[in-house]
Amino acid sequence: MRFQLLRSPSPSSSCCGYQIPFQPSNGVLLLRSSPMKIPKSHTKKKLSQSRRASEVLAYYGLTTPPYKLDALEPYMSKRTLELHWGEHHRHYVDSLNKQLTNSPLYGYTMEELIKVTYNNGNPIPEFNNAAQVWNHDFFWESMQPDGGNLPCGGLLQQIEKDFGSFSNFRDEFVHSAMTLFGSGWVWLILKTNERRLSVVRTSNAICPLVWGDIPIICLDMWEHAYYLDYKDDKRTYAINFIDHLVSWHAVTSRMMRAEAFVNLGEPKIPVA
Amino acid sequence: MALRTLASKRALTLAQGLGFRHGGGGAAPSGEHLRRHARGLVTFSLPDLPYDYGALEPAISGEIMKLHHQKHHQTYITNYNKALEQLEDAMAKGDASAVVGLQSAIKFNGGGHVNHSIFWKNLKPVSEGGGEPPHGTLGWAIDTDFGSLEVLIQKMNAEGAALQGSGWVWLALDKEMKKLKVETTANQDPLVTKGATLVPLLGIDVWEHAYYLQYKNVKPDYLKNIWKVANWKYASEVYESEIA
């Protein structure tokens, strides 16, 4: 059994943008059968006295996608999810935990770990695993069964404001996926400085968190994400993602959270 | 053929200095896969495989070979040709920012074409000698520079497995230092991006499209099995011609 220093367990609030640095408190630590190590700065005196004989080690766990593995058919097959989540994502988590066993890097939330290991552009080996774990979590939560169609309300307005129209956004997103060279991800992000939505591509494991923007949607363009279902047809994969898989519910809750950090304008308060 | 060349000779001077006619570094594709346009631009077409798609089974499945050749390699060639045409236009207009802007597309798609052209020659069906270890000068060079063939294979497999994202792992000859090296390149960067004096002898494509359908996420198995169809004869020929 593992506990995670990731976000809170409820799926609806499981958005990721910025997070206030997370202090693990007594309530979050689970009882473990094997010895664990708590970093000194996070330890309350009472706990360290009662746990003097054992040490607490922080691990990162593999989160489960918020749907069954066959729920995204026919746009993403069960086999793809079994391999992508069960092998690739799990492998990143296991590799990260192995790298962290005797490392001074413990006690971080995943977002903090990514920024620290990114090392301002000179990433250390842990970055790749940490970022990929986070990216994949974000990816599973960006999708839902019976997803796609159109967003509504404020989200649609924001997209129309920043892209002109929803179909412009859709075209730009798909175009970005098609023109990515090599492995990487396509993101819809909220740019914190310019205070607008934007579509960006990143290579390999890079994530917009490292340069301070807030991710809203991501699409995995590594070949393992689509090869079994679509072979070399990236275009159909990207189109199906936007049209049928993307979870606008998740996007809306992420946007709401992001607006706590980025001022997107005055609310429309009706005047009497 | 001669008449057409004469007529377009003036226009050819534009493309001259850039070596387009040679199709880029390393092994140049054979003559019948180039097309000289009336205005002098040379474009490329898909070279044929010297063996059937299914001939490399069970190391590499026929399905993968077919997709890899007909879809992936063809796409690189199509996009490379497109980029070349755009480059020619931009150069003719003297549009420097457009020329520079096209460089990444040329490196990616052109590199993809160069790398895959070498890759097809690096593979050979077992029935035609694929997998047979190198003898002669290349064999001795491997023993000198790495200790043994097994050590070299292990090193290349380790580098291939550790490579993050997409890329290639190469057995390269540094023709200046006259030494063999193992190098990796990212995405479709050709080997020369790692050193101008490096000549590719053997390359292994570790993009996921090269193995996913058959080996899924178990890249190490792909790397272990591809040596069964490695064309050491070709590598020896390239080595001997460069060393001489």
Coordinates of C-alpha atoms in Angstrom, one line a residue:
Chain A
M1 CA 0.0 0.0 0.0
R2 CA 1.3 3.4 -0.8
F3 CA 0.2 6.9 0.0
Q4 CA 0.7 9.8 -2.4
L5 CA 1.8 13.3 -1.8
L6 CA -0.3 14.2 -4.9
R7 CA -3.5 16.2 -4.9
S8 CA -6.6 15.3 -2.9
P9 CA -8.3 12.0 -3.7
S10 CA -11.7 13.3 -5.0
P11 CA -11.6 13.2 -8.8
S12 CA -13.6 16.4 -9.4
S13 CA -11.1 18.5 -7.6
S14 CA -8.2 16.7 -9.0
C15 CA -6.9 19.5 -11.1
C16 CA -3.3 20.3 -11.2
G17 CA -2.3 23.9 -12.1
Y18 CA -0.6 25.6 -9.2
Q19 CA -0.6 24.1 -5.8
I20 CA 0.2 25.7 -2.5
P21 CA 3.2 23.8 -1.1
F22 CA 1.7 20.8 0.6
Q23 CA 2.7 19.9 4.2
P24 CA 2.0 16.3 4.9
S25 CA 0.0 16.2 8.2
N26 CA -0.6 13.3 10.5
G27 CA -4.0 12.7 9.0
V28 CA -2.6 11.9 5.6
L29 CA 0.1 9.4 6.7
L30 CA -1.1 5.9 6.5
L31 CA 0.1 3.1 8.8
R32 CA 2.6 0.9 7.0
S33 CA 4.0 -2.4 7.8
S34 CA 7.5 -1.5 6.6
P35 CA 9.7 1.2 8.1
M36 CA 9.2 4.8 6.9
K37 CA 11.2 8.0 7.2
I38 CA 9.7 11.5 7.8
P39 CA 11.8 14.4 6.8
K40 CA 12.6 16.4 9.9
S41 CA 11.0 19.7 8.7
H42 CA 7.6 18.0 8.3
T43 CA 7.6 16.1 11.6
K44 CA 5.6 17.0 14.6
K45 CA 7.5 16.3 17.8
K46 CA 4.9 13.9 19.1
L47 CA 5.1 11.8 16.0
S48 CA 8.9 11.6 15.9
Q49 CA 8.9 10.5 19.5
S50 CA 6.4 7.7 18.9
R51 CA 8.1 6.7 15.6
R52 CA 11.6 6.9 16.9
A53 CA 12.2 3.3 16.2
S54 CA 11.0 3.4 12.6
E55 CA 11.6 5.8 9.7
V56 CA 9.1 7.2 7.1
L57 CA 9.9 7.2 3.4
A58 CA 7.7 9.2 1.0
Y59 CA 6.6 7.3 -2.1
Y60 CA 4.5 8.3 -5.1
G61 CA 1.7 6.0 -6.1
L62 CA 0.1 5.0 -9.4
T63 CA -3.3 6.7 -9.6
T64 CA -6.0 4.9 -11.4
P65 CA -7.8 6.6 -14.2
P66 CA -11.3 7.7 -13.1
Y67 CA -13.0 5.2 -15.4
K68 CA -12.8 1.6 -16.3
L69 CA -10.1 0.7 -18.8
D70 CA -12.6 -0.2 -21.6
A71 CA -14.7 2.9 -21.0
L72 CA -13.0 4.9 -23.7
E73 CA -13.8 2.5 -26.5
P74 CA -13.9 2.8 -29.5
Y75 CA -11.7 5.9 -29.5
M76 CA -9.0 4.4 -27.2
S77 CA -9.0 0.7 -26.8
K78 CA -8.9 -1.3 -23.6
R79 CA -5.6 -2.9 -24.8
T80 CA -4.0 0.6 -25.2
L81 CA -5.1 1.6 -21.7
E82 CA -3.9 -1.7 -20.2
L83 CA -0.5 -1.1 -21.8
H84 CA -0.3 2.6 -21.5
W85 CA -1.4 2.9 -17.9
G86 CA -0.5 -0.6 -16.7
E87 CA 3.0 -0.7 -18.2
H88 CA 4.2 2.7 -19.3
H89 CA 2.7 4.8 -16.5
R90 CA 3.4 2.2 -13.9
H91 CA 7.0 1.9 -15.1
Y92 CA 7.5 5.6 -14.7
V93 CA 6.2 5.5 -11.1
D94 CA 8.3 2.5 -10.2
S95 CA 11.4 4.0 -11.7
L96 CA 10.8 7.3 -9.9
N97 CA 10.4 5.5 -6.6
K98 CA 13.6 3.6 -7.2
Q99 CA 15.5 6.8 -8.0
L100 CA 14.2 8.4 -4.8
T101 CA 15.1 5.7 -2.4
N102 CA 18.3 7.1 -1.2
S103 CA 17.9 10.6 -2.6
P104 CA 17.6 13.9 -0.7
L105 CA 14.6 14.7 -2.8
Y106 CA 11.7 13.6 -0.6
G107 CA 8.7 15.3 0.9
Y108 CA 7.8 17.1 -2.2
T109 CA 4.5 17.3 -3.9
M110 CA 4.7 16.1 -7.5
E111 CA 4.4 19.6 -8.9
E112 CA 7.3 20.8 -6.6
L113 CA 9.3 17.8 -7.5
I114 CA 8.9 18.5 -11.2
K115 CA 10.1 22.1 -10.8
V116 CA 13.0 21.2 -8.6
T117 CA 14.2 18.4 -10.8
Y118 CA 13.8 20.5 -14.0
N119 CA 16.6 22.5 -12.5
N120 CA 15.9 25.6 -14.6
G121 CA 16.4 23.8 -18.0
N122 CA 19.1 21.4 -16.9
P123 CA 17.0 18.5 -15.8
I124 CA 18.4 15.8 -13.5
P125 CA 17.5 12.2 -14.3
E126 CA 14.5 12.2 -11.8
F127 CA 12.8 14.9 -13.9
N128 CA 11.9 12.6 -16.7
N129 CA 10.1 10.1 -14.5
A130 CA 8.5 12.6 -12.2
A131 CA 7.2 14.7 -15.1
Q132 CA 5.9 11.7 -17.0
V133 CA 4.0 10.4 -13.9
W134 CA 2.4 13.8 -13.6
N135 CA 1.7 14.2 -17.3
H136 CA 0.0 10.8 -17.5
D137 CA -2.1 11.5 -14.4
F138 CA -3.2 14.7 -16.0
F139 CA -3.9 12.9 -19.3
W140 CA -6.2 10.3 -17.8
E141 CA -8.1 13.0 -16.0
S142 CA -8.4 15.0 -19.1
M143 CA -10.6 12.3 -20.7
Q144 CA -13.9 10.7 -19.9
P145 CA -16.3 8.2 -21.4
D146 CA -18.8 10.1 -23.6
G147 CA -16.5 13.1 -23.6
G148 CA -16.0 15.6 -26.3
N149 CA -18.7 17.6 -28.0
L150 CA -18.7 21.2 -26.9
P151 CA -17.9 23.0 -23.7
C152 CA -20.5 25.4 -22.5
G153 CA -21.0 28.6 -20.6
G154 CA -18.0 30.5 -19.4
L155 CA -15.5 28.0 -20.7
L156 CA -16.8 28.3 -24.2
Q157 CA -16.8 32.1 -23.9
Q158 CA -13.2 32.1 -22.8
I159 CA -12.2 29.8 -25.7
E160 CA -14.0 32.0 -28.2
K161 CA -12.4 35.1 -26.7
D162 CA -8.9 33.6 -27.0
F163 CA -9.1 31.7 -30.2
G164 CA -11.9 33.4 -32.2
S165 CA -14.1 30.4 -32.2
F166 CA -14.2 26.8 -30.9
S167 CA -13.4 25.4 -34.3
N168 CA -10.3 27.6 -34.5
F169 CA -9.2 26.2 -31.2
R170 CA -9.9 22.7 -32.4
D171 CA -8.0 23.2 -35.6
E172 CA -5.0 24.7 -33.8
F173 CA -4.9 21.8 -31.3
V174 CA -5.0 19.2 -34.1
H175 CA -2.4 21.1 -36.1
S176 CA -0.1 21.2 -33.1
A177 CA -0.4 17.5 -32.7
M178 CA 0.4 16.9 -36.4
T179 CA 3.4 19.2 -36.4
L180 CA 5.1 17.9 -33.3
F181 CA 8.5 16.4 -34.2
G182 CA 9.3 13.3 -32.2
S183 CA 7.7 12.4 -28.9
G184 CA 5.9 14.9 -26.8
W185 CA 2.6 16.4 -25.6
V186 CA 0.1 18.9 -26.8
W187 CA -1.4 21.2 -24.2
L188 CA -4.1 23.8 -23.7
I189 CA -2.7 26.1 -21.1
L190 CA -3.6 29.3 -19.3
K191 CA -0.8 31.7 -19.7
T192 CA -0.3 33.4 -16.4
N193 CA 1.4 36.5 -17.7
E194 CA -0.7 37.1 -20.8
R195 CA -3.8 35.9 -19.0
R196 CA -5.2 33.9 -21.9
L197 CA -5.6 30.4 -23.2
S198 CA -3.1 29.1 -25.6
V199 CA -2.1 25.8 -27.3
V200 CA 1.5 24.7 -26.9
R201 CA 3.6 21.6 -27.8
T202 CA 6.3 20.1 -25.5
S203 CA 8.9 17.5 -26.2
N204 CA 9.4 14.2 -24.4
A205 CA 8.5 14.9 -20.7
I206 CA 8.4 18.7 -20.5
C207 CA 5.4 20.1 -18.9
P208 CA 4.2 23.7 -18.8
L209 CA 4.4 23.8 -15.0
V210 CA 8.1 24.2 -15.4
W211 CA 7.8 27.6 -16.9
G212 CA 5.0 28.7 -14.7
D213 CA 1.9 28.4 -16.9
I214 CA -1.2 26.4 -15.9
P215 CA -2.1 23.3 -17.8
I216 CA -5.7 22.8 -18.7
I217 CA -5.8 19.9 -21.1
C218 CA -3.1 17.6 -22.4
L219 CA -2.8 15.0 -25.2
D220 CA -0.1 12.4 -25.2
M221 CA 1.6 12.3 -28.6
W222 CA 4.2 9.7 -27.8
E223 CA 3.7 6.9 -30.3
H224 CA 2.8 4.4 -27.6
A225 CA -0.4 6.4 -26.8
Y226 CA -1.9 5.8 -30.2
Y227 CA 0.0 3.3 -32.2
L228 CA -2.0 0.2 -31.4
D229 CA -5.3 1.9 -32.2
Y230 CA -4.4 4.3 -35.1
K231 CA -1.0 3.1 -36.3
D232 CA 0.6 6.2 -38.0
D233 CA -2.7 8.2 -38.3
K234 CA -2.0 10.9 -35.8
R235 CA -4.6 13.2 -37.2
T236 CA -7.6 10.9 -36.5
Y237 CA -6.2 10.2 -33.0
A238 CA -6.0 14.0 -32.2
I239 CA -9.5 14.6 -33.8
N240 CA -11.1 11.8 -31.8
F241 CA -9.5 13.1 -28.7
I242 CA -11.0 16.6 -29.1
D243 CA -14.3 15.4 -30.5
H244 CA -15.0 12.4 -28.3
L245 CA -12.7 12.0 -25.4
V246 CA -11.8 15.3 -23.7
S247 CA -13.6 15.8 -20.4
W248 CA -15.0 19.4 -20.4
H249 CA -16.0 18.8 -16.8
A250 CA -12.4 18.3 -15.8
V251 CA -11.4 21.3 -17.9
T252 CA -14.0 23.5 -16.3
S253 CA -12.9 22.6 -12.8
R254 CA -9.3 23.2 -13.7
M255 CA -10.2 26.6 -15.2
M256 CA -12.1 27.5 -12.0
R257 CA -9.1 26.6 -10.0
A258 CA -6.7 28.5 -12.3
E259 CA -8.9 31.6 -12.0
A260 CA -7.9 31.7 -8.4
F261 CA -4.4 32.5 -9.5
V262 CA -5.0 34.4 -12.7
N263 CA -7.3 37.3 -13.1
L264 CA -9.3 36.8 -16.2
G265 CA -11.4 39.9 -15.9
E266 CA -14.3 41.3 -14.1
P267 CA -17.3 39.1 -13.4
K268 CA -20.4 40.2 -15.2
I269 CA -22.5 41.5 -12.3
P270 CA -25.8 42.7 -13.5
V271 CA -26.5 46.3 -12.6
A272 CA -29.9 47.0 -11.0
Chain B
M1 CA 18.3 13.1 -70.0
A2 CA 21.4 15.0 -71.1
L3 CA 19.4 17.6 -73.0
R4 CA 17.2 18.3 -69.9
T5 CA 20.3 18.6 -67.8
L6 CA 21.8 21.1 -70.2
A7 CA 18.7 23.2 -70.4
S8 CA 18.4 23.4 -66.6
K9 CA 22.2 23.9 -66.0
R10 CA 21.8 27.6 -65.2
A11 CA 19.0 27.0 -62.8
L12 CA 21.1 24.2 -61.2
T13 CA 23.6 26.7 -59.9
L14 CA 21.1 27.8 -57.3
A15 CA 20.9 24.4 -55.7
Q16 CA 24.5 23.6 -56.3
G17 CA 26.2 24.7 -53.1
L18 CA 23.8 22.9 -50.9
G19 CA 24.5 19.4 -52.0
F20 CA 20.9 18.5 -52.6
R21 CA 21.9 16.3 -55.5
H22 CA 23.8 14.1 -53.1
G23 CA 20.7 13.7 -50.9
G24 CA 22.5 14.7 -47.7
G25 CA 25.3 13.0 -45.8
G26 CA 26.0 9.3 -45.3
A27 CA 24.7 6.8 -47.8
A28 CA 23.1 8.7 -50.7
P29 CA 20.0 7.2 -52.2
S30 CA 20.6 5.6 -55.6
G31 CA 20.1 7.6 -58.8
E32 CA 16.7 6.4 -59.8
H33 CA 15.1 7.8 -56.6
L34 CA 16.0 11.4 -57.4
R35 CA 14.0 13.6 -59.7
R36 CA 15.5 16.7 -61.3
H37 CA 12.9 19.3 -61.8
A38 CA 13.0 21.7 -64.7
R39 CA 14.1 24.5 -62.4
G40 CA 16.8 22.4 -60.9
L41 CA 15.3 21.3 -57.6
V42 CA 16.1 17.6 -56.8
T43 CA 13.3 15.8 -54.9
F44 CA 13.2 12.3 -53.6
S45 CA 11.1 9.2 -53.8
L46 CA 10.8 6.1 -51.6
P47 CA 13.7 3.6 -52.2
D48 CA 12.6 0.0 -52.5
L49 CA 13.5 -2.5 -49.8
P50 CA 16.0 -5.1 -50.9
Y51 CA 13.9 -7.8 -49.4
D52 CA 10.2 -8.7 -48.7
Y53 CA 8.3 -7.1 -45.9
G54 CA 8.0 -10.5 -44.1
A55 CA 11.6 -11.5 -44.7
L56 CA 12.9 -10.3 -41.4
E57 CA 10.4 -12.3 -39.3
P58 CA 10.4 -13.2 -36.5
A59 CA 12.8 -10.5 -35.4
I60 CA 10.7 -7.7 -37.0
S61 CA 7.2 -8.4 -38.2
G62 CA 6.0 -7.9 -41.7
E63 CA 3.3 -5.6 -40.5
I64 CA 5.8 -3.3 -38.9
M65 CA 8.1 -3.3 -41.9
K66 CA 5.2 -2.5 -44.2
L67 CA 4.0 0.4 -42.1
H68 CA 7.5 1.6 -41.4
H69 CA 8.4 1.7 -45.0
Q70 CA 5.2 2.7 -46.8
K71 CA 3.8 5.1 -44.2
H72 CA 6.5 6.5 -42.0
H73 CA 9.4 6.7 -44.4
Q74 CA 7.1 7.9 -47.2
T75 CA 5.8 10.7 -45.0
Y76 CA 9.3 11.9 -44.2
I77 CA 10.1 11.9 -48.0
T78 CA 6.8 13.8 -48.8
N79 CA 7.4 16.4 -46.2
Y80 CA 11.1 16.7 -47.0
N81 CA 10.2 17.4 -50.7
K82 CA 7.7 20.0 -49.6
A83 CA 10.2 21.7 -47.3
L84 CA 12.7 21.7 -50.1
E85 CA 10.3 23.4 -52.5
Q86 CA 9.5 26.0 -49.9
L87 CA 13.2 26.5 -49.2
E88 CA 13.9 27.0 -52.9
D89 CA 11.2 29.6 -53.1
A90 CA 12.4 31.4 -50.0
M91 CA 16.0 31.4 -51.2
A92 CA 15.0 32.7 -54.6
K93 CA 13.1 35.5 -52.9
G94 CA 16.0 36.2 -50.5
D95 CA 13.6 35.6 -47.6
A96 CA 16.2 34.9 -44.8
S97 CA 13.7 34.4 -42.0
A98 CA 11.7 31.9 -44.0
V99 CA 14.9 30.0 -44.9
V100 CA 16.0 29.8 -41.3
G101 CA 12.4 28.9 -40.3
L102 CA 12.4 25.9 -42.6
Q103 CA 15.6 24.4 -41.0
S104 CA 13.8 22.4 -38.4
A105 CA 11.4 20.8 -40.9
I106 CA 14.4 20.0 -43.2
K107 CA 16.5 18.5 -40.4
F108 CA 13.5 16.4 -39.2
N109 CA 12.1 15.2 -42.4
G110 CA 15.4 15.1 -44.3
G111 CA 17.0 13.4 -41.4
G112 CA 14.2 10.9 -41.3
H113 CA 14.8 10.1 -45.0
V114 CA 18.5 9.7 -44.6
N115 CA 18.3 7.6 -41.4
H116 CA 15.7 5.3 -42.8
S117 CA 17.5 4.8 -46.1
I118 CA 20.5 3.6 -44.1
F119 CA 18.3 1.5 -41.8
W120 CA 16.9 -0.6 -44.6
K121 CA 20.4 -1.4 -45.7
N122 CA 21.4 -2.3 -42.1
L123 CA 18.9 -5.1 -42.1
K124 CA 19.1 -8.4 -43.9
P125 CA 17.0 -11.6 -43.8
V126 CA 18.7 -14.5 -42.0
S127 CA 18.6 -16.6 -45.1
E128 CA 20.8 -14.0 -46.9
G129 CA 23.3 -13.7 -44.1
G130 CA 21.6 -11.4 -41.7
G131 CA 23.0 -11.7 -38.2
E132 CA 26.3 -13.1 -39.2
P133 CA 29.0 -11.5 -37.1
P134 CA 31.5 -9.2 -38.8
H135 CA 34.8 -10.6 -40.0
G136 CA 37.9 -8.9 -41.4
T137 CA 38.9 -5.4 -40.6
L138 CA 35.6 -4.4 -39.0
G139 CA 35.7 -7.4 -36.7
W140 CA 39.2 -6.6 -35.5
A141 CA 38.3 -2.9 -35.1
I142 CA 35.3 -3.9 -32.9
D143 CA 37.6 -6.1 -30.8
T144 CA 40.1 -3.4 -30.4
D145 CA 37.7 -0.6 -29.6
F146 CA 35.2 -2.5 -27.5
G147 CA 36.8 -5.8 -26.4
S148 CA 34.3 -8.0 -28.2
L149 CA 31.2 -8.0 -30.3
E150 CA 29.1 -9.0 -27.3
V151 CA 30.3 -5.9 -25.4
L152 CA 29.5 -3.7 -28.3
I153 CA 26.0 -5.2 -28.6
Q154 CA 25.4 -4.8 -24.9
K155 CA 26.5 -1.2 -25.0
M156 CA 24.3 -0.3 -27.9
N157 CA 21.3 -2.1 -26.3
A158 CA 21.9 -0.2 -23.1
E159 CA 22.1 3.1 -24.8
G160 CA 19.0 2.3 -26.9
A161 CA 17.0 1.2 -23.9
A162 CA 18.0 4.3 -21.9
L163 CA 17.2 6.7 -24.7
Q164 CA 14.2 8.9 -23.6
G165 CA 11.6 9.7 -26.2
S166 CA 12.4 9.0 -29.9
G167 CA 15.8 8.6 -31.5
W168 CA 18.4 6.3 -33.0
V169 CA 21.4 4.4 -31.6
W170 CA 24.4 4.2 -34.0
L171 CA 27.6 2.3 -34.4
A172 CA 29.7 5.1 -35.9
L173 CA 33.1 5.4 -37.4
D174 CA 35.0 8.5 -36.5
K175 CA 37.0 8.7 -39.7
E176 CA 39.4 11.3 -38.4
M177 CA 40.3 9.4 -35.3
K178 CA 39.9 6.1 -37.0
K179 CA 37.9 4.8 -34.1
L180 CA 34.5 3.2 -33.6
K181 CA 32.0 4.8 -31.4
V182 CA 28.5 4.2 -30.1
E183 CA 26.3 7.3 -30.4
T184 CA 22.7 8.2 -29.9
T185 CA 20.7 10.9 -31.7
A186 CA 17.4 12.4 -30.8
N187 CA 14.3 12.3 -33.0
Q188 CA 15.5 12.2 -36.6
D189 CA 18.8 14.0 -36.2
P190 CA 21.2 12.4 -38.6
L191 CA 24.5 11.1 -37.1
V192 CA 26.5 14.1 -38.4
T193 CA 24.8 16.3 -35.9
K194 CA 26.9 14.5 -33.2
G195 CA 30.2 15.0 -35.1
A196 CA 31.0 16.1 -38.6
T197 CA 33.6 13.2 -39.0
L198 CA 31.1 10.5 -37.9
V199 CA 30.1 7.9 -40.5
P200 CA 27.1 5.6 -39.7
L201 CA 27.9 1.9 -40.0
L202 CA 24.8 0.5 -38.3
G203 CA 21.8 2.3 -36.9
I204 CA 18.9 1.0 -34.9
D205 CA 15.6 2.9 -35.0
V206 CA 14.3 3.2 -31.4
W207 CA 11.2 5.2 -32.2
E208 CA 8.3 3.4 -30.8
H209 CA 6.8 2.9 -34.3
A210 CA 9.8 0.6 -35.1
Y211 CA 8.7 -2.0 -32.6
Y212 CA 5.5 -1.2 -30.7
L213 CA 3.1 -3.4 -32.7
Q214 CA 5.2 -6.5 -32.0
Y215 CA 7.1 -5.8 -28.8
K216 CA 4.7 -3.4 -27.2
N217 CA 6.6 -1.6 -24.4
V218 CA 9.4 -4.2 -24.1
K219 CA 12.1 -2.2 -26.0
P220 CA 14.9 -4.4 -24.6
D221 CA 13.5 -7.5 -26.4
Y222 CA 13.4 -5.6 -29.7
L223 CA 17.0 -4.5 -29.2
K224 CA 18.0 -8.1 -28.4
N225 CA 16.3 -9.5 -31.5
I226 CA 17.3 -7.0 -34.1
W227 CA 20.9 -8.2 -34.0
K228 CA 19.6 -11.5 -35.6
V229 CA 19.0 -9.6 -38.8
A230 CA 21.8 -7.1 -38.6
N231 CA 23.6 -6.7 -41.9
W232 CA 27.3 -6.7 -40.9
K233 CA 28.4 -7.1 -44.5
Y234 CA 27.1 -3.7 -45.3
A235 CA 28.7 -2.2 -42.2
S236 CA 32.0 -3.8 -43.2
E237 CA 31.8 -2.4 -46.7
V238 CA 31.2 1.1 -45.5
Y239 CA 34.0 0.7 -42.9
E240 CA 36.5 -0.5 -45.4
S241 CA 35.7 2.2 -47.9
E242 CA 36.1 5.0 -45.3
I243 CA 39.2 3.6 -43.7
A244 CA 41.0 3.2 -47.0

